[in-house]
mmCIF file of N, CA and C in Angstrom:
data_model
loop_
_atom_site.group_PDB
_atom_site.id
_atom_site.type_symbol
_atom_site.label_atom_id
_atom_site.label_comp_id
_atom_site.label_asym_id
_atom_site.label_seq_id
_atom_site.Cartn_x
_atom_site.Cartn_y
_atom_site.Cartn_z
ATOM 1 N N MET M 1 69.136 -135.268 -36.264
ATOM 2 C CA MET M 1 68.529 -134.110 -35.758
ATOM 3 C C MET M 1 67.209 -133.810 -36.472
ATOM 4 N N PRO M 2 66.190 -133.694 -35.654
ATOM 5 C CA PRO M 2 64.852 -133.363 -36.279
ATOM 6 C C PRO M 2 64.809 -131.985 -36.999
ATOM 7 N N ALA M 3 63.992 -131.888 -37.866
ATOM 8 C CA ALA M 3 64.035 -130.666 -38.826
ATOM 9 C C ALA M 3 63.959 -129.476 -38.155
ATOM 10 N N PRO M 4 63.104 -129.110 -37.066
ATOM 11 C CA PRO M 4 63.074 -127.716 -36.576
ATOM 12 C C PRO M 4 64.317 -127.235 -35.730
ATOM 13 N N TRP M 5 65.191 -128.316 -35.388
ATOM 14 C CA TRP M 5 66.350 -127.963 -34.536
ATOM 15 C C TRP M 5 67.553 -127.746 -35.339
ATOM 16 N N SER M 6 68.415 -126.800 -34.993
ATOM 17 C CA SER M 6 69.666 -126.518 -35.463
ATOM 18 C C SER M 6 70.651 -126.012 -34.447
ATOM 19 N N ASN M 7 71.897 -125.779 -34.705
ATOM 20 C CA ASN M 7 72.831 -125.248 -33.812
ATOM 21 C C ASN M 7 72.700 -125.843 -32.440
ATOM 22 N N SER M 8 72.502 -127.058 -32.318
ATOM 23 C CA SER M 8 72.377 -127.654 -30.990
ATOM 24 C C SER M 8 73.581 -128.381 -30.621
ATOM 25 N N GLY M 9 73.779 -128.510 -29.298
ATOM 26 C CA GLY M 9 74.996 -129.208 -28.650
ATOM 27 C C GLY M 9 74.722 -129.409 -27.177
ATOM 28 N N ALA M 10 75.593 -130.136 -26.665
ATOM 29 C CA ALA M 10 75.494 -130.552 -25.288
ATOM 30 C C ALA M 10 76.958 -130.664 -24.639
ATOM 31 N N THR M 11 76.990 -130.068 -23.482
ATOM 32 C CA THR M 11 78.254 -130.280 -22.543
ATOM 33 C C THR M 11 77.808 -130.892 -21.235
ATOM 34 N N ASP M 12 78.694 -130.989 -20.293
ATOM 35 C CA ASP M 12 78.308 -131.572 -19.045
ATOM 36 C C ASP M 12 77.483 -130.594 -18.289
ATOM 37 N N LEU M 13 77.493 -129.284 -18.635
ATOM 38 C CA LEU M 13 76.680 -128.187 -17.935
ATOM 39 C C LEU M 13 75.388 -127.960 -18.536
ATOM 40 N N ALA M 14 75.245 -127.970 -19.862
ATOM 41 C CA ALA M 14 74.020 -127.503 -20.442
ATOM 42 C C ALA M 14 73.806 -128.162 -21.842
ATOM 43 N N ILE M 15 72.612 -128.071 -22.331
ATOM 44 C CA ILE M 15 72.290 -128.296 -23.692
ATOM 45 C C ILE M 15 71.511 -127.154 -24.245
ATOM 46 N N TRP M 16 71.650 -126.900 -25.543
ATOM 47 C CA TRP M 16 71.137 -125.820 -26.295
ATOM 48 C C TRP M 16 70.885 -126.138 -27.636
ATOM 49 N N GLY M 17 70.006 -125.306 -28.231
ATOM 50 C CA GLY M 17 69.681 -125.474 -29.671
ATOM 51 C C GLY M 17 68.743 -124.407 -30.164
ATOM 52 N N ALA M 18 68.579 -124.217 -31.504
ATOM 53 C CA ALA M 18 67.733 -123.335 -32.064
ATOM 54 C C ALA M 18 66.512 -124.004 -32.649
ATOM 55 N N CYS M 19 65.306 -123.667 -32.364
ATOM 56 C CA CYS M 19 64.112 -124.382 -32.842
ATOM 57 C C CYS M 19 63.392 -123.304 -33.686
ATOM 58 N N GLN M 20 63.215 -123.804 -35.105
ATOM 59 C CA GLN M 20 62.384 -122.983 -35.888
ATOM 60 C C GLN M 20 60.942 -123.112 -35.640
ATOM 61 N N GLY M 21 60.278 -122.061 -35.041
ATOM 62 C CA GLY M 21 58.992 -122.094 -34.675
ATOM 63 C C GLY M 21 58.200 -121.326 -35.741
ATOM 64 N N SER M 22 57.105 -120.657 -35.370
ATOM 65 C CA SER M 22 56.179 -120.028 -36.425
ATOM 66 C C SER M 22 56.828 -118.638 -36.747
ATOM 67 N N GLY M 23 57.629 -118.030 -35.924
ATOM 68 C CA GLY M 23 58.285 -116.826 -36.288
ATOM 69 C C GLY M 23 59.354 -116.790 -37.255
ATOM 70 N N SER M 24 59.947 -115.777 -37.695
ATOM 71 C CA SER M 24 60.994 -115.761 -38.763
ATOM 72 C C SER M 24 62.367 -116.113 -38.156
ATOM 73 N N ARG M 25 62.492 -115.927 -36.904
ATOM 74 C CA ARG M 25 63.767 -116.234 -36.239
ATOM 75 C C ARG M 25 63.565 -117.457 -35.348
ATOM 76 N N PRO M 26 64.571 -118.499 -35.439
ATOM 77 C CA PRO M 26 64.465 -119.677 -34.482
ATOM 78 C C PRO M 26 64.473 -119.247 -33.074
ATOM 79 N N TYR M 27 63.810 -120.031 -32.165
ATOM 80 C CA TYR M 27 63.823 -119.755 -30.671
ATOM 81 C C TYR M 27 65.141 -120.333 -30.257
ATOM 82 N N GLN M 28 65.834 -119.615 -29.345
ATOM 83 C CA GLN M 28 67.159 -120.031 -28.797
ATOM 84 C C GLN M 28 66.770 -120.601 -27.365
ATOM 85 N N THR M 29 67.040 -121.843 -27.241
ATOM 86 C CA THR M 29 66.673 -122.511 -26.173
ATOM 87 C C THR M 29 67.821 -123.149 -25.465
ATOM 88 N N ILE M 30 68.034 -123.005 -24.110
ATOM 89 C CA ILE M 30 69.040 -123.488 -23.282
ATOM 90 C C ILE M 30 68.551 -124.202 -22.010
ATOM 91 N N VAL M 31 69.061 -125.158 -21.623
ATOM 92 C CA VAL M 31 68.733 -125.898 -20.429
ATOM 93 C C VAL M 31 70.085 -126.142 -19.608
ATOM 94 N N GLU M 32 70.130 -125.604 -18.510
ATOM 95 C CA GLU M 32 71.364 -125.877 -17.563
ATOM 96 C C GLU M 32 70.919 -127.147 -16.788
ATOM 97 N N LEU M 33 71.721 -128.140 -16.948
ATOM 98 C CA LEU M 33 71.385 -129.444 -16.399
ATOM 99 C C LEU M 33 71.655 -129.535 -14.972
ATOM 100 N N ALA M 34 72.362 -128.706 -14.379
ATOM 101 C CA ALA M 34 72.561 -128.844 -12.850
ATOM 102 C C ALA M 34 71.379 -128.433 -11.995
ATOM 103 N N GLY M 35 70.629 -127.464 -12.583
ATOM 104 C CA GLY M 35 69.484 -126.804 -11.919
ATOM 105 C C GLY M 35 68.214 -127.635 -11.636
ATOM 106 N N PRO M 36 67.577 -128.120 -12.673
ATOM 107 C CA PRO M 36 67.666 -127.709 -14.047
ATOM 108 C C PRO M 36 67.037 -126.144 -14.123
ATOM 109 N N ALA M 37 67.700 -125.470 -14.975
ATOM 110 C CA ALA M 37 67.171 -124.114 -15.315
ATOM 111 C C ALA M 37 66.909 -124.032 -16.836
ATOM 112 N N TYR M 38 66.005 -123.175 -17.271
ATOM 113 C CA TYR M 38 65.667 -123.052 -18.587
ATOM 114 C C TYR M 38 65.598 -121.747 -19.105
ATOM 115 N N LYS M 39 65.893 -121.509 -20.446
ATOM 116 C CA LYS M 39 65.592 -120.164 -20.881
ATOM 117 C C LYS M 39 65.278 -120.471 -22.434
ATOM 118 N N CYS M 40 64.372 -119.692 -22.974
ATOM 119 C CA CYS M 40 64.021 -119.898 -24.372
ATOM 120 C C CYS M 40 63.580 -118.495 -24.749
ATOM 121 N N SER M 41 63.765 -118.155 -26.036
ATOM 122 C CA SER M 41 63.473 -116.802 -26.596
ATOM 123 C C SER M 41 62.032 -116.844 -27.050
ATOM 124 N N CYS M 42 61.241 -117.842 -26.897
ATOM 125 C CA CYS M 42 59.916 -117.886 -27.329
ATOM 126 C C CYS M 42 58.976 -117.004 -26.439
ATOM 127 N N PRO M 43 57.793 -116.713 -26.890
ATOM 128 C CA PRO M 43 57.028 -115.849 -26.139
ATOM 129 C C PRO M 43 56.094 -116.537 -25.172
ATOM 130 N N SER M 44 56.289 -117.885 -25.073
ATOM 131 C CA SER M 44 55.470 -118.736 -24.018
ATOM 132 C C SER M 44 55.460 -118.272 -22.702
ATOM 133 N N ARG M 45 54.330 -118.344 -21.992
ATOM 134 C CA ARG M 45 54.371 -117.908 -20.577
ATOM 135 C C ARG M 45 54.436 -119.245 -19.625
ATOM 136 N N LYS M 46 54.504 -120.482 -20.223
ATOM 137 C CA LYS M 46 54.773 -121.794 -19.543
ATOM 138 C C LYS M 46 56.228 -121.864 -19.263
ATOM 139 N N PHE M 47 56.454 -122.452 -18.187
ATOM 140 C CA PHE M 47 57.940 -122.554 -17.763
ATOM 141 C C PHE M 47 57.987 -124.064 -17.203
ATOM 142 N N PRO M 48 58.824 -124.859 -17.723
ATOM 143 C CA PRO M 48 59.515 -124.673 -18.980
ATOM 144 C C PRO M 48 58.621 -124.770 -20.125
ATOM 145 N N CYS M 49 58.990 -124.158 -21.173
ATOM 146 C CA CYS M 49 58.150 -124.075 -22.499
ATOM 147 C C CYS M 49 58.404 -125.413 -23.229
ATOM 148 N N LYS M 50 57.629 -125.620 -24.263
ATOM 149 C CA LYS M 50 57.596 -126.810 -25.053
ATOM 150 C C LYS M 50 58.941 -127.035 -25.702
ATOM 151 N N HIS M 51 59.718 -125.883 -26.043
ATOM 152 C CA HIS M 51 60.927 -126.011 -26.609
ATOM 153 C C HIS M 51 62.040 -126.563 -25.729
ATOM 154 N N ALA M 52 62.003 -126.163 -24.473
ATOM 155 C CA ALA M 52 62.932 -126.622 -23.515
ATOM 156 C C ALA M 52 62.699 -128.086 -23.208
ATOM 157 N N LEU M 53 61.363 -128.385 -23.146
ATOM 158 C CA LEU M 53 61.050 -129.812 -22.884
ATOM 159 C C LEU M 53 61.348 -130.801 -24.057
ATOM 160 N N GLY M 54 61.139 -130.142 -25.315
ATOM 161 C CA GLY M 54 61.575 -130.930 -26.431
ATOM 162 C C GLY M 54 63.048 -131.120 -26.533
ATOM 163 N N LEU M 55 63.822 -130.203 -26.246
ATOM 164 C CA LEU M 55 65.170 -130.319 -26.269
ATOM 165 C C LEU M 55 65.618 -131.317 -25.260
ATOM 166 N N LEU M 56 65.116 -131.311 -24.034
ATOM 167 C CA LEU M 56 65.427 -132.405 -23.078
ATOM 168 C C LEU M 56 65.094 -133.776 -23.537
ATOM 169 N N LEU M 57 64.014 -133.889 -24.313
ATOM 170 C CA LEU M 57 63.596 -135.203 -24.741
ATOM 171 C C LEU M 57 64.434 -135.716 -25.861
ATOM 172 N N LEU M 58 64.904 -134.626 -26.740
ATOM 173 C CA LEU M 58 65.818 -135.000 -27.787
ATOM 174 C C LEU M 58 67.184 -135.380 -27.209
ATOM 175 N N TRP M 59 67.619 -134.651 -26.336
ATOM 176 C CA TRP M 59 68.905 -134.935 -25.704
ATOM 177 C C TRP M 59 68.858 -136.391 -24.975
ATOM 178 N N ALA M 60 67.670 -136.716 -24.318
ATOM 179 C CA ALA M 60 67.680 -138.025 -23.617
ATOM 180 C C ALA M 60 67.655 -139.139 -24.585
ATOM 181 N N ASP M 61 67.246 -138.827 -25.852
ATOM 182 C CA ASP M 61 67.178 -139.829 -26.827
ATOM 183 C C ASP M 61 68.405 -139.939 -27.576
ATOM 184 N N GLY M 62 69.420 -139.052 -27.248
ATOM 185 C CA GLY M 62 70.737 -139.179 -27.955
ATOM 186 C C GLY M 62 70.798 -138.244 -29.266
ATOM 187 N N GLY M 63 69.804 -137.321 -29.410
ATOM 188 C CA GLY M 63 69.753 -136.584 -30.556
ATOM 189 C C GLY M 63 70.399 -135.307 -30.523
ATOM 190 N N VAL M 64 71.137 -135.013 -29.390
ATOM 191 C CA VAL M 64 71.705 -133.670 -29.430
ATOM 192 C C VAL M 64 73.341 -134.022 -29.396
ATOM 193 N N PRO M 65 74.089 -133.572 -30.259
ATOM 194 C CA PRO M 65 75.493 -133.900 -30.377
ATOM 195 C C PRO M 65 76.332 -133.216 -29.227
ATOM 196 N N ASP M 66 77.373 -133.957 -28.822
ATOM 197 C CA ASP M 66 78.309 -133.360 -27.840
ATOM 198 C C ASP M 66 79.063 -132.241 -28.410
ATOM 199 N N ALA M 67 79.446 -131.211 -27.629
ATOM 200 C CA ALA M 67 80.159 -130.041 -28.006
ATOM 201 C C ALA M 67 81.262 -129.703 -27.114
ATOM 202 N N ASP M 68 82.387 -129.066 -27.538
ATOM 203 C CA ASP M 68 83.412 -128.678 -26.768
ATOM 204 C C ASP M 68 83.060 -127.421 -25.927
ATOM 205 N N ALA M 69 82.285 -126.403 -26.539
ATOM 206 C CA ALA M 69 81.917 -125.315 -25.774
ATOM 207 C C ALA M 69 80.464 -124.867 -26.299
ATOM 208 N N PRO M 70 79.658 -124.267 -25.352
ATOM 209 C CA PRO M 70 78.321 -123.798 -25.715
ATOM 210 C C PRO M 70 78.350 -122.720 -26.874
ATOM 211 N N ALA M 71 77.278 -122.762 -27.627
ATOM 212 C CA ALA M 71 77.009 -121.744 -28.514
ATOM 213 C C ALA M 71 77.158 -120.379 -27.853
ATOM 214 N N ASP M 72 77.243 -119.308 -28.512
ATOM 215 C CA ASP M 72 77.480 -117.903 -27.855
ATOM 216 C C ASP M 72 76.237 -117.551 -27.172
ATOM 217 N N PHE M 73 75.042 -117.823 -27.605
ATOM 218 C CA PHE M 73 73.918 -117.358 -26.861
ATOM 219 C C PHE M 73 73.708 -118.151 -25.558
ATOM 220 N N ALA M 74 74.096 -119.475 -25.550
ATOM 221 C CA ALA M 74 74.040 -120.313 -24.352
ATOM 222 C C ALA M 74 75.192 -119.727 -23.445
ATOM 223 N N ALA M 75 76.351 -119.582 -23.900
ATOM 224 C CA ALA M 75 77.515 -119.228 -23.086
ATOM 225 C C ALA M 75 77.250 -117.940 -22.261
ATOM 226 N N GLU M 76 76.596 -116.947 -22.993
ATOM 227 C CA GLU M 76 76.221 -115.515 -22.340
ATOM 228 C C GLU M 76 75.182 -115.947 -21.259
ATOM 229 N N TRP M 77 74.228 -116.690 -21.338
ATOM 230 C CA TRP M 77 73.262 -116.886 -20.428
ATOM 231 C C TRP M 77 73.879 -117.628 -19.227
ATOM 232 N N LEU M 78 74.638 -118.683 -19.381
ATOM 233 C CA LEU M 78 75.230 -119.467 -18.443
ATOM 234 C C LEU M 78 76.305 -118.612 -17.711
ATOM 235 N N ALA M 79 76.976 -117.651 -18.267
ATOM 236 C CA ALA M 79 77.937 -116.783 -17.560
ATOM 237 C C ALA M 79 77.093 -115.761 -16.641
ATOM 238 N N ALA M 80 75.958 -115.322 -17.209
ATOM 239 C CA ALA M 80 75.114 -114.487 -16.343
ATOM 240 C C ALA M 80 74.542 -115.170 -15.146
ATOM 241 N N ARG M 81 74.146 -116.448 -15.224
ATOM 242 C CA ARG M 81 73.747 -117.236 -14.141
ATOM 243 C C ARG M 81 74.813 -117.372 -13.102
ATOM 244 N N VAL M 82 76.040 -117.493 -13.492
ATOM 245 C CA VAL M 82 77.181 -117.767 -12.663
ATOM 246 C C VAL M 82 77.410 -116.438 -11.726
ATOM 247 N N GLN M 83 77.246 -115.290 -12.567
ATOM 248 C CA GLN M 83 77.483 -113.901 -11.897
ATOM 249 C C GLN M 83 76.330 -113.730 -10.811
ATOM 250 N N ARG M 84 75.087 -114.049 -11.216
ATOM 251 C CA ARG M 84 74.030 -113.879 -10.188
ATOM 252 C C ARG M 84 74.166 -114.630 -8.954
ATOM 253 N N ALA M 85 74.680 -115.946 -9.245
ATOM 254 C CA ALA M 85 74.870 -116.857 -8.091
ATOM 255 C C ALA M 85 76.003 -116.258 -7.211
ATOM 256 N N ASP M 86 77.084 -115.771 -7.752
ATOM 257 C CA ASP M 86 78.240 -115.225 -7.036
ATOM 258 C C ASP M 86 77.632 -114.054 -6.206
ATOM 259 N N ARG M 87 76.952 -113.068 -6.750
ATOM 260 C CA ARG M 87 76.439 -111.993 -6.044
ATOM 261 C C ARG M 87 75.510 -112.417 -4.925
ATOM 262 N N SER M 88 74.711 -113.396 -5.239
ATOM 263 C CA SER M 88 73.857 -113.828 -4.226
ATOM 264 C C SER M 88 74.664 -114.438 -2.976
ATOM 265 N N ALA M 89 75.604 -115.322 -3.298
ATOM 266 C CA ALA M 89 76.490 -115.875 -2.276
ATOM 267 C C ALA M 89 77.156 -114.764 -1.431
ATOM 268 N N GLN M 90 77.669 -113.729 -2.068
ATOM 269 C CA GLN M 90 78.292 -112.650 -1.437
ATOM 270 C C GLN M 90 77.421 -111.859 -0.481
ATOM 271 N N ARG M 91 76.093 -111.740 -1.001
ATOM 272 C CA ARG M 91 75.097 -111.122 -0.067
ATOM 273 C C ARG M 91 74.804 -111.854 1.272
ATOM 274 N N THR M 92 74.714 -113.171 1.158
ATOM 275 C CA THR M 92 74.406 -114.051 2.306
ATOM 276 C C THR M 92 75.591 -114.271 3.093
ATOM 277 N N GLU M 93 76.817 -113.943 2.611
ATOM 278 C CA GLU M 93 77.948 -114.046 3.596
ATOM 279 C C GLU M 93 78.202 -112.856 4.415
ATOM 280 N N GLN M 94 77.647 -111.791 4.011
ATOM 281 C CA GLN M 94 77.774 -110.537 4.744
ATOM 282 C C GLN M 94 77.157 -110.713 6.140
ATOM 283 N N PRO M 95 77.848 -110.291 7.173
ATOM 284 C CA PRO M 95 77.357 -110.397 8.599
ATOM 285 C C PRO M 95 76.180 -109.511 8.864
ATOM 286 N N ARG M 96 75.075 -109.940 9.461
ATOM 287 C CA ARG M 96 73.831 -109.257 9.731
ATOM 288 C C ARG M 96 74.110 -108.395 11.139
ATOM 289 N N ASP M 97 73.511 -107.390 11.209
ATOM 290 C CA ASP M 97 73.509 -106.529 12.308
ATOM 291 C C ASP M 97 72.678 -107.023 13.316
ATOM 292 N N PRO M 98 73.136 -107.730 14.501
ATOM 293 C CA PRO M 98 72.338 -108.236 15.502
ATOM 294 C C PRO M 98 71.531 -107.282 16.251
ATOM 295 N N GLU M 99 71.969 -106.025 16.500
ATOM 296 C CA GLU M 99 71.249 -105.033 17.172
ATOM 297 C C GLU M 99 69.975 -104.686 16.291
ATOM 298 N N ARG M 100 70.257 -104.442 15.034
ATOM 299 C CA ARG M 100 69.054 -104.157 14.169
ATOM 300 C C ARG M 100 68.111 -105.193 14.077
ATOM 301 N N ALA M 101 68.486 -106.457 14.128
ATOM 302 C CA ALA M 101 67.627 -107.622 14.046
ATOM 303 C C ALA M 101 66.817 -107.761 15.363
ATOM 304 N N ALA M 102 67.376 -107.384 16.517
ATOM 305 C CA ALA M 102 66.622 -107.392 17.773
ATOM 306 C C ALA M 102 65.653 -106.303 17.765
ATOM 307 N N ARG M 103 65.973 -105.084 17.283
ATOM 308 C CA ARG M 103 65.030 -103.920 17.132
ATOM 309 C C ARG M 103 63.875 -104.408 16.352
ATOM 310 N N THR M 104 64.112 -104.951 15.155
ATOM 311 C CA THR M 104 63.082 -105.329 14.218
ATOM 312 C C THR M 104 62.088 -106.497 14.808
ATOM 313 N N ALA M 105 62.717 -107.354 15.593
ATOM 314 C CA ALA M 105 61.920 -108.331 16.266
ATOM 315 C C ALA M 105 61.054 -107.680 17.337
ATOM 316 N N ALA M 106 61.598 -106.747 18.107
ATOM 317 C CA ALA M 106 60.742 -106.065 19.121
ATOM 318 C C ALA M 106 59.686 -105.260 18.469
ATOM 319 N N GLN M 107 59.807 -104.602 17.302
ATOM 320 C CA GLN M 107 58.818 -103.898 16.667
ATOM 321 C C GLN M 107 57.742 -104.840 16.169
ATOM 322 N N ARG M 108 58.196 -105.969 15.660
ATOM 323 C CA ARG M 108 57.180 -106.921 15.202
ATOM 324 C C ARG M 108 56.341 -107.483 16.329
ATOM 325 N N THR M 109 56.866 -107.708 17.378
ATOM 326 C CA THR M 109 56.129 -108.132 18.594
ATOM 327 C C THR M 109 55.207 -107.075 19.034
ATOM 328 N N ASP M 110 55.588 -105.807 19.068
ATOM 329 C CA ASP M 110 54.758 -104.838 19.539
ATOM 330 C C ASP M 110 53.580 -104.643 18.552
ATOM 331 N N ALA M 111 53.859 -104.685 17.199
ATOM 332 C CA ALA M 111 52.822 -104.624 16.179
ATOM 333 C C ALA M 111 51.914 -105.794 16.283
ATOM 334 N N VAL M 112 52.279 -107.014 16.552
ATOM 335 C CA VAL M 112 51.342 -108.063 16.717
ATOM 336 C C VAL M 112 50.594 -108.035 17.970
ATOM 337 N N ALA M 113 51.174 -107.558 19.082
ATOM 338 C CA ALA M 113 50.406 -107.329 20.349
ATOM 339 C C ALA M 113 49.400 -106.255 20.133
ATOM 340 N N GLY M 114 49.677 -105.145 19.481
ATOM 341 C CA GLY M 114 48.798 -104.186 19.296
ATOM 342 C C GLY M 114 47.715 -104.497 18.229
ATOM 343 N N ALA M 115 47.908 -105.301 17.354
ATOM 344 C CA ALA M 115 46.798 -105.770 16.394
ATOM 345 C C ALA M 115 45.878 -106.720 17.140
ATOM 346 N N SER M 116 46.390 -107.478 18.068
ATOM 347 C CA SER M 116 45.454 -108.460 18.736
ATOM 348 C C SER M 116 44.599 -107.764 19.708
ATOM 349 N N ARG M 117 44.928 -106.618 20.197
ATOM 350 C CA ARG M 117 44.078 -105.928 21.134
ATOM 351 C C ARG M 117 42.980 -105.199 20.503
ATOM 352 N N SER M 118 43.129 -104.982 19.169
ATOM 353 C CA SER M 118 42.074 -104.189 18.504
ATOM 354 C C SER M 118 40.834 -104.888 18.268
#
């Protein structure tokens, strides 16, 4: 394991690790492999950040040990992603109101027709 990385591991779902950056606390980095989706506690505005990319490269090179379960910080983030996905699926399963959809479509048609006459 390279020097800046600690507390790293991999399961079939995700890889994670703590990377010592310039700050006093290591950056907690997680990559969900199914997405892929990324999360890092660093202040970078780039997505994915260099820590997530570095962790992926390290994993691809066999430098991340297998683990039975994710670290606590990774498990929390993964659980929150599952909850958001479940809520999103529930919202899309709810039936839409066909009458309201027809009224909205009619209003849009009227608005477009009115705008083209101006």
